[in-house]
Short mmCIF file of C-alpha atoms and ligand atoms in Angstrom, two decimals:
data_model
loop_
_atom_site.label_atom_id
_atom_site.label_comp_id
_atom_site.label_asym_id
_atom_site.label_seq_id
_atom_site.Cartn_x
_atom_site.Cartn_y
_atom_site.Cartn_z
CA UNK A 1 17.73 6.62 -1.79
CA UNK A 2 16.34 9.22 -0.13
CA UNK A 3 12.53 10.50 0.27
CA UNK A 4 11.05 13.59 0.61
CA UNK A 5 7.38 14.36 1.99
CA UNK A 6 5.96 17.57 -0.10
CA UNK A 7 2.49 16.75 1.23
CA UNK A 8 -0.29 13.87 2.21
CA UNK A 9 1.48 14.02 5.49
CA UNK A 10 -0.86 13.62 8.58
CA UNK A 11 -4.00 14.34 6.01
CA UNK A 12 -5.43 13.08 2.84
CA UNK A 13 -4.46 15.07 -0.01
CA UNK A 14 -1.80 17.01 -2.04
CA UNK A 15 0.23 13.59 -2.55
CA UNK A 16 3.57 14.18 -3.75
CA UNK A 17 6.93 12.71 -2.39
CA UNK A 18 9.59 13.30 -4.45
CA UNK A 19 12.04 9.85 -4.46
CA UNK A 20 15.83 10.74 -5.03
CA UNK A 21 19.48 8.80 -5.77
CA UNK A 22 22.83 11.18 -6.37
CA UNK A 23 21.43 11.21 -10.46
CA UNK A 24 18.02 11.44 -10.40
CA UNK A 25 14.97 12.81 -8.86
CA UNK A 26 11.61 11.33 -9.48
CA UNK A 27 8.31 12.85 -8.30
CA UNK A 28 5.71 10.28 -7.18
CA UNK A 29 2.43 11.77 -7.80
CA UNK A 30 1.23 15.70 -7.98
CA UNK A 31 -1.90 16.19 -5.89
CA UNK A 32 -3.57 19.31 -4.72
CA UNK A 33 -5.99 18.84 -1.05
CA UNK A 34 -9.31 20.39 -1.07
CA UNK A 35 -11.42 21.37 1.93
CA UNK A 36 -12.97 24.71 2.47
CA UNK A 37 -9.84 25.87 0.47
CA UNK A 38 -7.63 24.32 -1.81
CA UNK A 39 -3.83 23.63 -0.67
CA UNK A 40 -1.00 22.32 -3.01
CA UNK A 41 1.79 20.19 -2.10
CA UNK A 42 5.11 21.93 -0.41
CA UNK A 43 7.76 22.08 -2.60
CA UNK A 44 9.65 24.90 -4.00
CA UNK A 45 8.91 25.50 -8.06
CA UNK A 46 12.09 25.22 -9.01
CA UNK A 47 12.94 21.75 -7.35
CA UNK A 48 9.70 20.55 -9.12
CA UNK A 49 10.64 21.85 -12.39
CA UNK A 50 14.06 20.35 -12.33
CA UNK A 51 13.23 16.61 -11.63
CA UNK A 52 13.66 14.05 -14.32
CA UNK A 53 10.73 12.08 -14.16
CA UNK A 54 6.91 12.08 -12.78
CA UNK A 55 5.08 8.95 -11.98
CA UNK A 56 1.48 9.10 -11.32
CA UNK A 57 -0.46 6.41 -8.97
CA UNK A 58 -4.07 7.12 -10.14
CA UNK A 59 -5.87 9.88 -12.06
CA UNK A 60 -7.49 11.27 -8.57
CA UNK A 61 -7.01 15.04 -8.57
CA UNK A 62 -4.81 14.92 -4.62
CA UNK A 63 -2.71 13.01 -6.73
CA UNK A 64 -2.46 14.62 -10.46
CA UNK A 65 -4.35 18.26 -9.60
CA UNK A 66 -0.67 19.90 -9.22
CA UNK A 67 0.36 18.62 -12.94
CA UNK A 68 -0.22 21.94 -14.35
CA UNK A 69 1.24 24.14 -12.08
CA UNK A 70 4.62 21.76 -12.38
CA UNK A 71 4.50 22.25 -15.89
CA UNK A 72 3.75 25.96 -15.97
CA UNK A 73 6.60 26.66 -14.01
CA UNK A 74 9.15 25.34 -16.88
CA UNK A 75 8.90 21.82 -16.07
CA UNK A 76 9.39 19.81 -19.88
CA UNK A 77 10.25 16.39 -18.90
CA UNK A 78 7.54 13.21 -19.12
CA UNK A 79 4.72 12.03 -16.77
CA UNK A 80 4.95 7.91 -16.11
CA UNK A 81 1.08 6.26 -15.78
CA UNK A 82 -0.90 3.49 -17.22
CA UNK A 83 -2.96 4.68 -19.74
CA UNK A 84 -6.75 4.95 -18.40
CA UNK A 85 -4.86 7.07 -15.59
CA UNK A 86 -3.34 9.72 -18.39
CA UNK A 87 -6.98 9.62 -19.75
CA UNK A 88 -9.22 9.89 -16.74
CA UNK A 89 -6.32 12.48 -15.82
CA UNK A 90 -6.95 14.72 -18.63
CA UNK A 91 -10.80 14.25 -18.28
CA UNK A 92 -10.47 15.51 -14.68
CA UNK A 93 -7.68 18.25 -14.96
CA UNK A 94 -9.38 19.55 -17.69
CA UNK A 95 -13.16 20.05 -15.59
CA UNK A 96 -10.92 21.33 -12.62
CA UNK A 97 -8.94 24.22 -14.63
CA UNK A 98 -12.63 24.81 -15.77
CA UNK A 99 -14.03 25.29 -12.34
CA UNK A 100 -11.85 26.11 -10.32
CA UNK A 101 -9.21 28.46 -12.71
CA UNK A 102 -6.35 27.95 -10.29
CA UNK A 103 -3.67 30.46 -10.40
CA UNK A 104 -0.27 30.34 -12.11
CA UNK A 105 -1.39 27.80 -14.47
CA UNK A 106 -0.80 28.63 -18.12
CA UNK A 107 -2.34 27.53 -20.98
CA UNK A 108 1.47 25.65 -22.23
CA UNK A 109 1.81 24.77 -19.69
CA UNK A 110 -1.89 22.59 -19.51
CA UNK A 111 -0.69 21.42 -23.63
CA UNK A 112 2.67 20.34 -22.75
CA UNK A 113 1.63 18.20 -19.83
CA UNK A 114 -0.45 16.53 -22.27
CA UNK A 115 2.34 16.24 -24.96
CA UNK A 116 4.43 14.63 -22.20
CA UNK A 117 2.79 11.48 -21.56
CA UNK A 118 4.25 8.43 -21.16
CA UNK A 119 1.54 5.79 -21.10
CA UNK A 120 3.19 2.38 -19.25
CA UNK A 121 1.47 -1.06 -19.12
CA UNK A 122 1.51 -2.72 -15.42
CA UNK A 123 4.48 -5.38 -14.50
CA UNK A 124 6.64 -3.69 -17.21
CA UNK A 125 9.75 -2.60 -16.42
CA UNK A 126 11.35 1.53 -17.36
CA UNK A 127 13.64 3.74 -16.21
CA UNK A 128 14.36 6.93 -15.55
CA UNK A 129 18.05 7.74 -15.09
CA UNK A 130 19.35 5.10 -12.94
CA UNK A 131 16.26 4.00 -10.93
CA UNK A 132 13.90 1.05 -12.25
CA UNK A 133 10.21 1.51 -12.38
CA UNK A 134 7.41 -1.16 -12.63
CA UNK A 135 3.26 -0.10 -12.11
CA UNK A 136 0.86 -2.73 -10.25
CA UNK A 137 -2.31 -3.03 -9.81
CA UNK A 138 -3.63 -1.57 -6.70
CA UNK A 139 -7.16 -2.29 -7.38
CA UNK A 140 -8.31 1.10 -6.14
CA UNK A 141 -9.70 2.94 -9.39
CA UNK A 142 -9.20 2.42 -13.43
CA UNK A 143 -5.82 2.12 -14.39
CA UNK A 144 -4.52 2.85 -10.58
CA UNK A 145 -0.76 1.55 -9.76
CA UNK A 146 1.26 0.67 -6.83
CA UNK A 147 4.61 1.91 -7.42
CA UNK A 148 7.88 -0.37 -7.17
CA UNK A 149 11.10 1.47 -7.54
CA UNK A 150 14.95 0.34 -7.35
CA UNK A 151 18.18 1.97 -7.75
CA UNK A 152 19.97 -1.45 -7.45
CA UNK A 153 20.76 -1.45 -4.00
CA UNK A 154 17.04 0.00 -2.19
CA UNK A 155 13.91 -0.95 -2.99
CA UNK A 156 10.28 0.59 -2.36
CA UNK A 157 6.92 0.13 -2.75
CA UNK A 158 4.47 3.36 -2.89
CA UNK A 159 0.77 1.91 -2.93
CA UNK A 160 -0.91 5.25 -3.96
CA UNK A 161 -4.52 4.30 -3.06
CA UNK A 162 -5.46 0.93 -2.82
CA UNK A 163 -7.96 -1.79 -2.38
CA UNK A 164 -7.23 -5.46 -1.40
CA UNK A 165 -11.07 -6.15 -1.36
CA UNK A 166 -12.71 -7.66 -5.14
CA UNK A 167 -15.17 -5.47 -6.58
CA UNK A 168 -17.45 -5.20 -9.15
CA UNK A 169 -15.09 -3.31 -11.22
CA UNK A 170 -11.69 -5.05 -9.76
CA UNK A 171 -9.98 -7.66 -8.24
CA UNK A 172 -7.96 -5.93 -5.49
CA UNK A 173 -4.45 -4.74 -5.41
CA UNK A 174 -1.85 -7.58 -6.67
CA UNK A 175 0.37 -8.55 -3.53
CA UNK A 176 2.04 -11.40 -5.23
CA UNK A 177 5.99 -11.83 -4.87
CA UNK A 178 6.63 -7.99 -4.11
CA UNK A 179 10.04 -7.25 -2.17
CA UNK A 180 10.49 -3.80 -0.78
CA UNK A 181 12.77 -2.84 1.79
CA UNK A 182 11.06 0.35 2.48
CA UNK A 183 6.90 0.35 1.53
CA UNK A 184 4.76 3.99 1.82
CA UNK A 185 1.59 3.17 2.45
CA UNK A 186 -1.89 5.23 2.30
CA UNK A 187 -3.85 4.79 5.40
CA UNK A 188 -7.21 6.50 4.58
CA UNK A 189 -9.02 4.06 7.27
CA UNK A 190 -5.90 3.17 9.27
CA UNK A 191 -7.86 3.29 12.44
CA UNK A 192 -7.95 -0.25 14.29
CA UNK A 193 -11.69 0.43 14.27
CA UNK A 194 -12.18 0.89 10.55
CA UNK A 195 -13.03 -2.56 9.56
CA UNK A 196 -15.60 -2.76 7.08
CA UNK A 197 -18.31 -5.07 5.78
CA UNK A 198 -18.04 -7.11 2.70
CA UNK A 199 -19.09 -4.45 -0.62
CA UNK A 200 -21.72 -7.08 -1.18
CA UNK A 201 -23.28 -6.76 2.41
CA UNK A 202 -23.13 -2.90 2.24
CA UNK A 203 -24.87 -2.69 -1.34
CA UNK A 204 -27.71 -5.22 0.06
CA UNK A 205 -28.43 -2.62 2.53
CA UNK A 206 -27.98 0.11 0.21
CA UNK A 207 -30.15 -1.27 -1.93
CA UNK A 208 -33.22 -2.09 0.83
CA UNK A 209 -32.80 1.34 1.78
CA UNK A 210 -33.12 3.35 -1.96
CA UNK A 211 -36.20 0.73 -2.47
CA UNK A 212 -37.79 2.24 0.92
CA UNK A 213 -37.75 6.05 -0.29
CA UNK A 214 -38.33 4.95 -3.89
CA UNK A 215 -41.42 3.25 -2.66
CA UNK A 216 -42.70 6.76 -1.02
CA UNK A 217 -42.03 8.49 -4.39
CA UNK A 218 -39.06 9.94 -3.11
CA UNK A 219 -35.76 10.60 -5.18
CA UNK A 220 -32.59 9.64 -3.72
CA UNK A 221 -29.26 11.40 -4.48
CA UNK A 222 -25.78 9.69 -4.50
CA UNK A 223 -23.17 12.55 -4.78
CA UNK A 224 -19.94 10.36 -6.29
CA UNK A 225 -16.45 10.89 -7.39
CA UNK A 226 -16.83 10.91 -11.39
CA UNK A 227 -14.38 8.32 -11.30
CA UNK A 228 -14.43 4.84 -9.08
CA UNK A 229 -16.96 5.03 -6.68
CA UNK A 230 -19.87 6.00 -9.33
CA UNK A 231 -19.04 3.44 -11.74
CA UNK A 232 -18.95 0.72 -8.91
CA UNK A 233 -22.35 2.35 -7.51
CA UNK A 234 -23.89 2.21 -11.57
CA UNK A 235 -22.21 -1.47 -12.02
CA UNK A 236 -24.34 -2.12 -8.68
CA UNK A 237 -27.58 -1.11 -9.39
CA UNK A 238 -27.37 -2.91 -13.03
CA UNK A 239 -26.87 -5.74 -11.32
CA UNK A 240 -30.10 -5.15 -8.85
CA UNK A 241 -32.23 -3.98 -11.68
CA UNK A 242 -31.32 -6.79 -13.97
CA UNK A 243 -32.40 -9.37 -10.95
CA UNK A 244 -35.80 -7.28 -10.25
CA UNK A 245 -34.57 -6.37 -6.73
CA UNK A 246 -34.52 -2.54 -7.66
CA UNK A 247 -37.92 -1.15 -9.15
CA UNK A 248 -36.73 0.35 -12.73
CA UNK A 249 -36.71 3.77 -12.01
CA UNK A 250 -34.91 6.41 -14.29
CA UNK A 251 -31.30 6.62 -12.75
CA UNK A 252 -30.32 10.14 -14.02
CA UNK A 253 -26.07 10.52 -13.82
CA UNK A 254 -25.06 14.28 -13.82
CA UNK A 255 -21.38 15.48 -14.06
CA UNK A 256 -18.39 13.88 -15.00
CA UNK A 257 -19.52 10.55 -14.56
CA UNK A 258 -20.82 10.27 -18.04
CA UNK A 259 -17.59 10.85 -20.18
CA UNK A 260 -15.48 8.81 -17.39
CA UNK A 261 -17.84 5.85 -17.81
CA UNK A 262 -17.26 5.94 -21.76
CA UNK A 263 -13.07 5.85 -20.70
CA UNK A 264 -14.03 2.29 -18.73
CA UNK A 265 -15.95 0.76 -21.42
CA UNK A 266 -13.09 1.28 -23.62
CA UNK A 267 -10.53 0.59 -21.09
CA UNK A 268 -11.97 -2.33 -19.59
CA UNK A 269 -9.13 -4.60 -20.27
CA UNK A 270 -8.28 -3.18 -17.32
CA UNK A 271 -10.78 -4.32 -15.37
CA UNK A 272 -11.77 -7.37 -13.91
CA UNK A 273 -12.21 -10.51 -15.92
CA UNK A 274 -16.26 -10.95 -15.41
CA UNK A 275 -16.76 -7.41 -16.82
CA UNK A 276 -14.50 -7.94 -19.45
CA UNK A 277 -16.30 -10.94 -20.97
CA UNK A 278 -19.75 -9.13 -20.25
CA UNK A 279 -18.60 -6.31 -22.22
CA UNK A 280 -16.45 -7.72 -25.27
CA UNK A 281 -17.93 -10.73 -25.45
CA UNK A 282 -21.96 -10.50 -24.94
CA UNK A 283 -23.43 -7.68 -26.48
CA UNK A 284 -24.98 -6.36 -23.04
CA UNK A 285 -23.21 -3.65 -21.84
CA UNK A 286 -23.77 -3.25 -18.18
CA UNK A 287 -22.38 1.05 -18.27
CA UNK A 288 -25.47 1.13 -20.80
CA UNK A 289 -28.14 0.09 -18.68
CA UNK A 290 -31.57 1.02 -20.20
CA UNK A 291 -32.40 2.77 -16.99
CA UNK A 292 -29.52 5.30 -16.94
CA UNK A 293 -30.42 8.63 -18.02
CA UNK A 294 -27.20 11.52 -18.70
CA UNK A 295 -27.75 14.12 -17.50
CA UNK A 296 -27.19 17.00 -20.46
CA UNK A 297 -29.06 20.46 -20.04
CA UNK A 298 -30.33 22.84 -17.26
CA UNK A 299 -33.39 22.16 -18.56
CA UNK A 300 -33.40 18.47 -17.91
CA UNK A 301 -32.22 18.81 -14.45
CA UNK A 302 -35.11 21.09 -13.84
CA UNK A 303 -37.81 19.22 -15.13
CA UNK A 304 -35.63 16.04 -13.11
CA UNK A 305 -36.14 18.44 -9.54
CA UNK A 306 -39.93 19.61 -10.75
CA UNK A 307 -41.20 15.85 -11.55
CA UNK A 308 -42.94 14.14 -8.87
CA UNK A 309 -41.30 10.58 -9.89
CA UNK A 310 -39.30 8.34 -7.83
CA UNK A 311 -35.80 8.41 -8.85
CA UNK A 312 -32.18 8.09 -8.43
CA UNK A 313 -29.53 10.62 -8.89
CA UNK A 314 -26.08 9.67 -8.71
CA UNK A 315 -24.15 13.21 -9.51
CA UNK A 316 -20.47 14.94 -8.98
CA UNK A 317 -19.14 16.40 -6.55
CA UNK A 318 -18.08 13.44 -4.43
CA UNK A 319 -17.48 15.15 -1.55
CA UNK A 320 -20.27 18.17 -1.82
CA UNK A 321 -17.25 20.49 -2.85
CA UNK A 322 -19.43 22.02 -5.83
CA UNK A 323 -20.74 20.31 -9.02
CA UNK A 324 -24.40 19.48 -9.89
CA UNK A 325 -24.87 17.76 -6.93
CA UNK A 326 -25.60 21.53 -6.08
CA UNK A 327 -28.25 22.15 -7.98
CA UNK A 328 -30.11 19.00 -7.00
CA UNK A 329 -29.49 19.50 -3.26
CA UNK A 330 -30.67 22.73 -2.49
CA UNK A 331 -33.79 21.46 -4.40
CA UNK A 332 -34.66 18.30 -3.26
CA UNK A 333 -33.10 18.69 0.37
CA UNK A 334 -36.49 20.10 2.07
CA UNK A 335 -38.48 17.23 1.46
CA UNK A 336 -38.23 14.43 4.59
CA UNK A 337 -39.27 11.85 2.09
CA UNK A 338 -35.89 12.23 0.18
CA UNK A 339 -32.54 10.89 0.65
CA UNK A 340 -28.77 11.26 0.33
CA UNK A 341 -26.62 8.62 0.01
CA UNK A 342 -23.26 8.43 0.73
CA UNK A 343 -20.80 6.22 -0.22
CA UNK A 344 -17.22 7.43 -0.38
CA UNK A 345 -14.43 8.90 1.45
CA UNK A 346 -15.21 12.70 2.62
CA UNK A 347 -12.21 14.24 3.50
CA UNK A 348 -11.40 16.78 6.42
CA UNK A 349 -12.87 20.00 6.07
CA UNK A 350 -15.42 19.45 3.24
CA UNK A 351 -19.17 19.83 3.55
CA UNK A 352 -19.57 16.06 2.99
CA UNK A 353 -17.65 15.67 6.12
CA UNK A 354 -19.30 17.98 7.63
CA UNK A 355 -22.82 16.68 6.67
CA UNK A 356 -21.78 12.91 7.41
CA UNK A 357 -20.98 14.23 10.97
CA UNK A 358 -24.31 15.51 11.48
CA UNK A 359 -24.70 19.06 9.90
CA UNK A 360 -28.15 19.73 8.91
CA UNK A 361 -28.00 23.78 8.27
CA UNK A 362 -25.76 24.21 5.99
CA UNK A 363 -24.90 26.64 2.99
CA UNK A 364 -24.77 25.78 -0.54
CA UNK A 365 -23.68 28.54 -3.07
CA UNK A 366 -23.87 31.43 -0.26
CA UNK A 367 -27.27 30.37 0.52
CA UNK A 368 -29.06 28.69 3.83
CA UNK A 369 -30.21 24.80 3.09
CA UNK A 370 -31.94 22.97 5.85
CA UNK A 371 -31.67 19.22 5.09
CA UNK A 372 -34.62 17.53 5.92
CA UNK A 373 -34.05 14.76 3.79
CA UNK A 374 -32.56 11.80 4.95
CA UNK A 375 -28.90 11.45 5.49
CA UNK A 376 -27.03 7.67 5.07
CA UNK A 377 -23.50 6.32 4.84
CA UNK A 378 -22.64 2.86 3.31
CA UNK A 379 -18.88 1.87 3.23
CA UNK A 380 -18.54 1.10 -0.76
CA UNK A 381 -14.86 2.49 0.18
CA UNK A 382 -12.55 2.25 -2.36
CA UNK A 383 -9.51 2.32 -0.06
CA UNK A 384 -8.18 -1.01 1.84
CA UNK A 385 -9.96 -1.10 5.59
CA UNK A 386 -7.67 -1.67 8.24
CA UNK A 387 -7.54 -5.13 7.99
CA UNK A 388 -6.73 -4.24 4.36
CA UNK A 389 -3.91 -1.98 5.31
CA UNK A 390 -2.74 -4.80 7.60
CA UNK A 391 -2.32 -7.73 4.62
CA UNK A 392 0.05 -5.09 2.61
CA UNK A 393 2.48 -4.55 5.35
CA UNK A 394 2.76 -8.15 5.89
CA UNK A 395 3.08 -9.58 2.43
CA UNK A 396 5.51 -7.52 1.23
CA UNK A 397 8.93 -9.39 2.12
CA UNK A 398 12.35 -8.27 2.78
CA UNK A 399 10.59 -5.32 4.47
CA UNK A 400 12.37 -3.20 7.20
CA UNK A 401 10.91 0.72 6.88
CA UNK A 402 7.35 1.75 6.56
CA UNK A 403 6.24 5.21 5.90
CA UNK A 404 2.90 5.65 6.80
CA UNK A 405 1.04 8.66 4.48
CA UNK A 406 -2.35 9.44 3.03
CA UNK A 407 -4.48 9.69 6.37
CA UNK A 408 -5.86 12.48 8.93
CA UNK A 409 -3.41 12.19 11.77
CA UNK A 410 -4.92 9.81 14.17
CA UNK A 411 -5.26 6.77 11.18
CA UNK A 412 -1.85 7.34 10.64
CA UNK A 413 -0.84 7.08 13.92
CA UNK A 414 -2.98 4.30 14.58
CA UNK A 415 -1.31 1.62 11.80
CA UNK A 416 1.83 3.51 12.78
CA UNK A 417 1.53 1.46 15.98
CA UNK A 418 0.61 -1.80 13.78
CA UNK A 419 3.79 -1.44 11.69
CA UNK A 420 6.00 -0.24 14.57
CA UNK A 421 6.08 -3.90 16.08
CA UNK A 422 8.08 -5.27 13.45
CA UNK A 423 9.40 -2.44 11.31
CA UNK A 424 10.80 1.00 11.80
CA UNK A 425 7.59 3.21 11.15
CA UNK A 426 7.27 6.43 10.29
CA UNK A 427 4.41 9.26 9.88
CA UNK A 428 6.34 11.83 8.04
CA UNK A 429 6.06 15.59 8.68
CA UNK A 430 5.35 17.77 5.56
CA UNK A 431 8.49 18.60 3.95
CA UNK A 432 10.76 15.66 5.96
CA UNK A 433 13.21 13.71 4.15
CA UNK A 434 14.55 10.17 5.29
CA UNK A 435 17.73 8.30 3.73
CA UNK A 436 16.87 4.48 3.55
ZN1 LIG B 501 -7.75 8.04 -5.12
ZN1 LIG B 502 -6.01 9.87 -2.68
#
């Protein structure tokens, strides 16, 4: 078998590693990066639109923004997922095309990505040409897969993005009885320092804190990925508004976050057990919380920014790469009594990073902001910790290669050094290929 790096390599985003025998060639995800600029995965059109098969980890645009461009350029074969991943896919290819109009994309090619899916239910076997496919659960977001491939003679495990750690919305990757010869693992927080609290310690503090600024009238923001971390965040504070622990403000959700919520209440077979039996059989339905508020008009975010009410906002762009989150900011950010709250990954080079790491003048939309408002972080990661990282390598048996991907530099290098001690560990280059 042999495996080729096209991007993710010493950074997080533009995932795609193309996974080849003498017959076939099988892309494993399609990702674009974004940071101050977008960047798309290195590989030449017409190797992408000659490979006979793409599997998709998760519905995360660094792994499934590249679709259309593969298809535009003549590709006509399928695209492997689960099936919340082909929806939340569609959901979040579609809003991208729409803001961000990327170029060489054309409109077949957006419809016949769409007429290609191939929706595939987890532990079930396929195949394309001669190498066997099977999608687990890697606990990270709906309907996200690990990725266990075999041509008969190699085997490999690709974990996408994943999460060993329960939460509200999953129970953790499945590690159970997986043999793997070679394993390419993410390693978002591959640092030996990045060892985080339990989710339920981190939302208790969370939580103090919103009550504090909620308290002083103040309205608290909570820019979120439309899919994963704001569900978990919404699933959370139903939880500490059911129990009293949360006053019952209005909790307004702006952005995508509203039509991927209604794609987990009808996928949430997929999801763990507890929510399952909240949701199918009870007839309270946590993702309809009296308390939550979409989000629908100008108008209503307005009169939202105007108000002088306490309130929460949880809003889109994860990551402060555009989205409502800035319309709110540039509006709320003056006043010291407000507060953002972050709570997932901020990649490299975006102005969440940037923010998290202390920027308080910064520029929304071409124009100054000063943040006076208050700035937090709580780890309600949904990416395996370290420690996280650590259990996959060692519970997958037979192993002997480890390709270490999905990480700035340094975390890769860092659980490079973990793996290293027993197996041959790699961080590939962009655009390397290894035979294993
Ligand atoms: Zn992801
Ligand atoms: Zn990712």
């Amino acid at each position: 078998m042999e495996i080729s790096f096209f991007g993710a390599a010493g950074e997080v985003g533009r995932s795609c590693i193309m996974i080849s025998t003498n017959k076939t060639r099988v892309l494993l995800d399609a990702g674009v990066k974004f940071g101050k600029h977008e960047e798309y995965p290195q590989v030449e059109d017409n190797v992408a639109k000659k490979v006979d098969g793409i599997v998709l980890s998760h519905a995360h645009l660094d792994h499934s923004g590249y679709l259309p461009h593969i298809y535009s350029t003549g590709y006509g074969g399928d695209v492997y997922a689960t099936k919340p991943t082909l929806e939340l896919t569609t959901v979040l290819i579609s809003d991208y095309m729409h803001l961000s109009a990327p170029q060489n994309v054309t409109k077949n090619g957006l419809k016949s990505f769409m007429a290609h899916y191939k929706a595939k239910e987890y532990q079930s076997e396929f195949s394309i040409g001669d190498m066997r496919f099977r999608l687990i659960p890697a606990g990270h977001i709906l309907g996200s897969a690990m990725v266990h491939i075999t041509d008969g003679r190699t085997s490999l495990l690709y974990t996408g993005d994943t999460n060993v750690a329960k939460t509200k919305l999953f129970d953790g990757a499945d590690l159970k009885n997986i043999n793997a010869d070679t394993l390419i693992t993410e390693s978002t927080y591959g640092l030996a320092t990045d060892v985080f609290q339990k989710e339920k310690d981190a939302a208790k503090l969370m939580i103090a804190s919103i009550k504090d600024t909620l308290r002083q009238g103040g309205k608290v923001v909570v820019p979120s990925f439309a899919v994963g971390r704001a569900q978990e965040v919404l699933l959370l504070f139903d939880d500490y508004l059911n129990s009293g622990i949360l006053p019952k403000v209005p909790i307004y959700i702006d952005g995508m976050i509203n039509k991927a919520m209604r794609i987990h209440r009808h996928n949430v077979i997929y999801c763990r057990k507890e929510l399952q039996s909240k949701i199918l059989m009870s007839d309270y339905d946590p993702f309809k919380n009296k308390n939550f508020i979409a989000v629908e008009s100008k108008a209503q975010r307005a009169k939202i920014t105007n108000s002088d009410e306490a309130s929460i906002i949880v809003t889109t762009s994860g990551m402060l790469s555009g989205g409502p989150v800035f319309y709110y900011l540039p509006r709320l950010a003056g006043n010291p009594v407000n507060k953002m709250i972050m709570v997932g990954y901020q990649a490299e080079g975006t102005l969440g990073r940037d923010i998290q790491e202390g920027a308080r003048k910064i520029e929304i939309d071409h124009r100054p902001v000063e943040l006076k408002m208050k700035v937090e972080t709580y780890h309600l990661s949904a990416h395996a910790d370290r420690p996280g990282l650590e259990s996959i390598i060692s519970k997958v048996n037979g192993l002997e290669n480890v390709f270490i991907v999905h990480g700035e530099k340094s975390k890769s290098e860092s659980l490079k050094e973990y793996a290293a001690k027993r197996f041959n560990a790699n961080v590939p280059a962009i655009k390397s290929a290894y035979t294993v």
